[in-house]
Amino acid sequence: MPRAGLSPDAIVDLTLQLIDEGGPAAVTLLAVACRAGVAPPSLYKHVRNLAELNTLVSVRVMDELADRSREAVLGRSGAQALRAFMNAWRHYVVMHPGRYAAMIQTSRPELVEAGGRLVDIVLAVLRSYGLEGVDAIHATRCLRSAVHGFAVLETTGGFGLPVDLDDSYELLTQMIISGLPKSAQDHADV
Amino acid sequence: MPRAGLSPDAIVDLTLQLIDEGGPAAVTLLAVACRAGVAPPSLYKHVRNLAELNTLVSVRVMDELADRSREAVLGRSGAQALRAFMNAWRHYVVMHPGRYAAMIQTSRPELVEAGGRLVDIVLAVLRSYGLEGVDAIHATRCLRSAVHGFAVLETTGGFGLPVDLDDSYELLTQMIISGLPKSAQDHADV
DNA sequence: CTTTCTGGCTATTCGCATTAGCTAACGGAG
DNA sequence: CTCCGTTAGCTAATGCGAATAGCCAGAAAG
């Protein structure tokens, strides 16, 4: 029995491969074990159960998305930053629909933490917009709702009509930006 | 073997009970069969398989939501109608989180049809707003994204912070209304 | 070199969806 | 009213996937 050099991280890597190829439904301990060149029960030495694996995957994806978003926002502020953030988000969703779908789970503590990192980015952007405190929370929720809602609908096939999706997203971006409290629009150069 | 008087509709009814009590995860053919006072295989006489049952449930919920929305919008127009629509939606989600979660599925033909009935309501509201054609499609998508995104985040525990959710939703409503094309704001009495 | 710990394996169990094949109840035609 | 076909239920059995138990070899630590 040669060792396979597994680890929770390595298992998540393999799981992401499966997700990219066959969507979240393709995630099976048997499938993961095959990838790892190992029998299914061996995975339990590294991961408590399937639920935990799903959580780990979700956290990984959130962090990946957070990285892309942070990167996109870097060096920008105000409306520019907001646009960049929203574009980065959708770009990720379109490029990795399976991962995005796998990210969505009912929140466990670890997910809340990873989600917090994502929220912090938005809060930073909104601060550059002049929003802070409770107002910033409300604005963040609106922004997340819009962006996430669009992403979910797009990936689940909720948008059936043959009308350009980029244009729709552009309108959504405009609506969010122009909908932020008037006092915050100083930096806006849409 | 006395007959149980089952039918696809009756099975959906029982499934909805299960969902209300234990969320979508509680839906099991065994559980449904118990409710019906019947052995699991008997269900296959009325429903092709679990996937079909899920689709039927989804359609039922969409129609229910459409009814509530239609009702809420009745006799109103413009911003009034829009507010009423958004409030009805969230009210449904808060009252029936399980059903709403069960409604979300990757789109099959039947779902597209039921979803269309929902979209038509929004389009009608937007028409009273002066929006038609492609513009109305884009606006509908934005509205759905916002509303659905908020609903999903709320029901999956995505909003962790102790800040009032009603206020956030109110802001979202404002943002949507004020974000619609200027030419369409004639009727707006926010 | 020996002891210990770790990661892998096989065998097994359990839950759930699904299929096969049997039988009894209902409902219409003679 | 009776006969017969269709329908709706049943029991039994299969298969897949998650999960547990308990064994064993090879790495690591002394």
CSV table of C-alpha atoms (C1' of nucleotides) in Angstrom, one decimal, chain D:
chain,number,residue,atom,x,y,z
D,1,DC,C1',-75.6,-8.6,-12.1
D,2,DT,C1',-71.6,-10.5,-13.9
D,3,DC,C1',-67.4,-10.5,-16.5
D,4,DC,C1',-63.1,-8.5,-17.8
D,5,DG,C1',-59.7,-5.2,-18.5
D,6,DT,C1',-57.3,-1.5,-16.5
D,7,DT,C1',-55.4,0.6,-12.7
D,8,DA,C1',-53.4,1.1,-8.1
D,9,DG,C1',-51.6,-1.0,-4.7
D,10,DC,C1',-48.3,-4.6,-2.7
D,11,DT,C1',-43.8,-7.5,-1.6
D,12,DA,C1',-39.4,-8.7,-3.0
D,13,DA,C1',-35.1,-7.5,-4.9
D,14,DT,C1',-31.3,-4.6,-7.0
D,15,DG,C1',-28.0,-1.1,-7.1
D,16,DC,C1',-25.6,2.9,-5.7
D,17,DG,C1',-23.6,5.9,-2.5
D,18,DA,C1',-22.2,7.2,2.2
D,19,DA,C1',-20.4,5.7,6.3
D,20,DT,C1',-18.3,2.4,9.9
D,21,DA,C1',-15.3,-1.3,11.7
D,22,DG,C1',-11.3,-3.4,12.0
D,23,DC,C1',-7.0,-5.1,9.8
D,24,DC,C1',-2.1,-4.1,8.1
D,25,DA,C1',2.0,-2.0,6.1
D,26,DG,C1',5.0,1.4,5.8
D,27,DA,C1',6.8,5.9,7.6
D,28,DA,C1',8.5,8.2,11.5
D,29,DA,C1',10.3,8.8,16.1
D,30,DG,C1',13.0,7.1,19.9
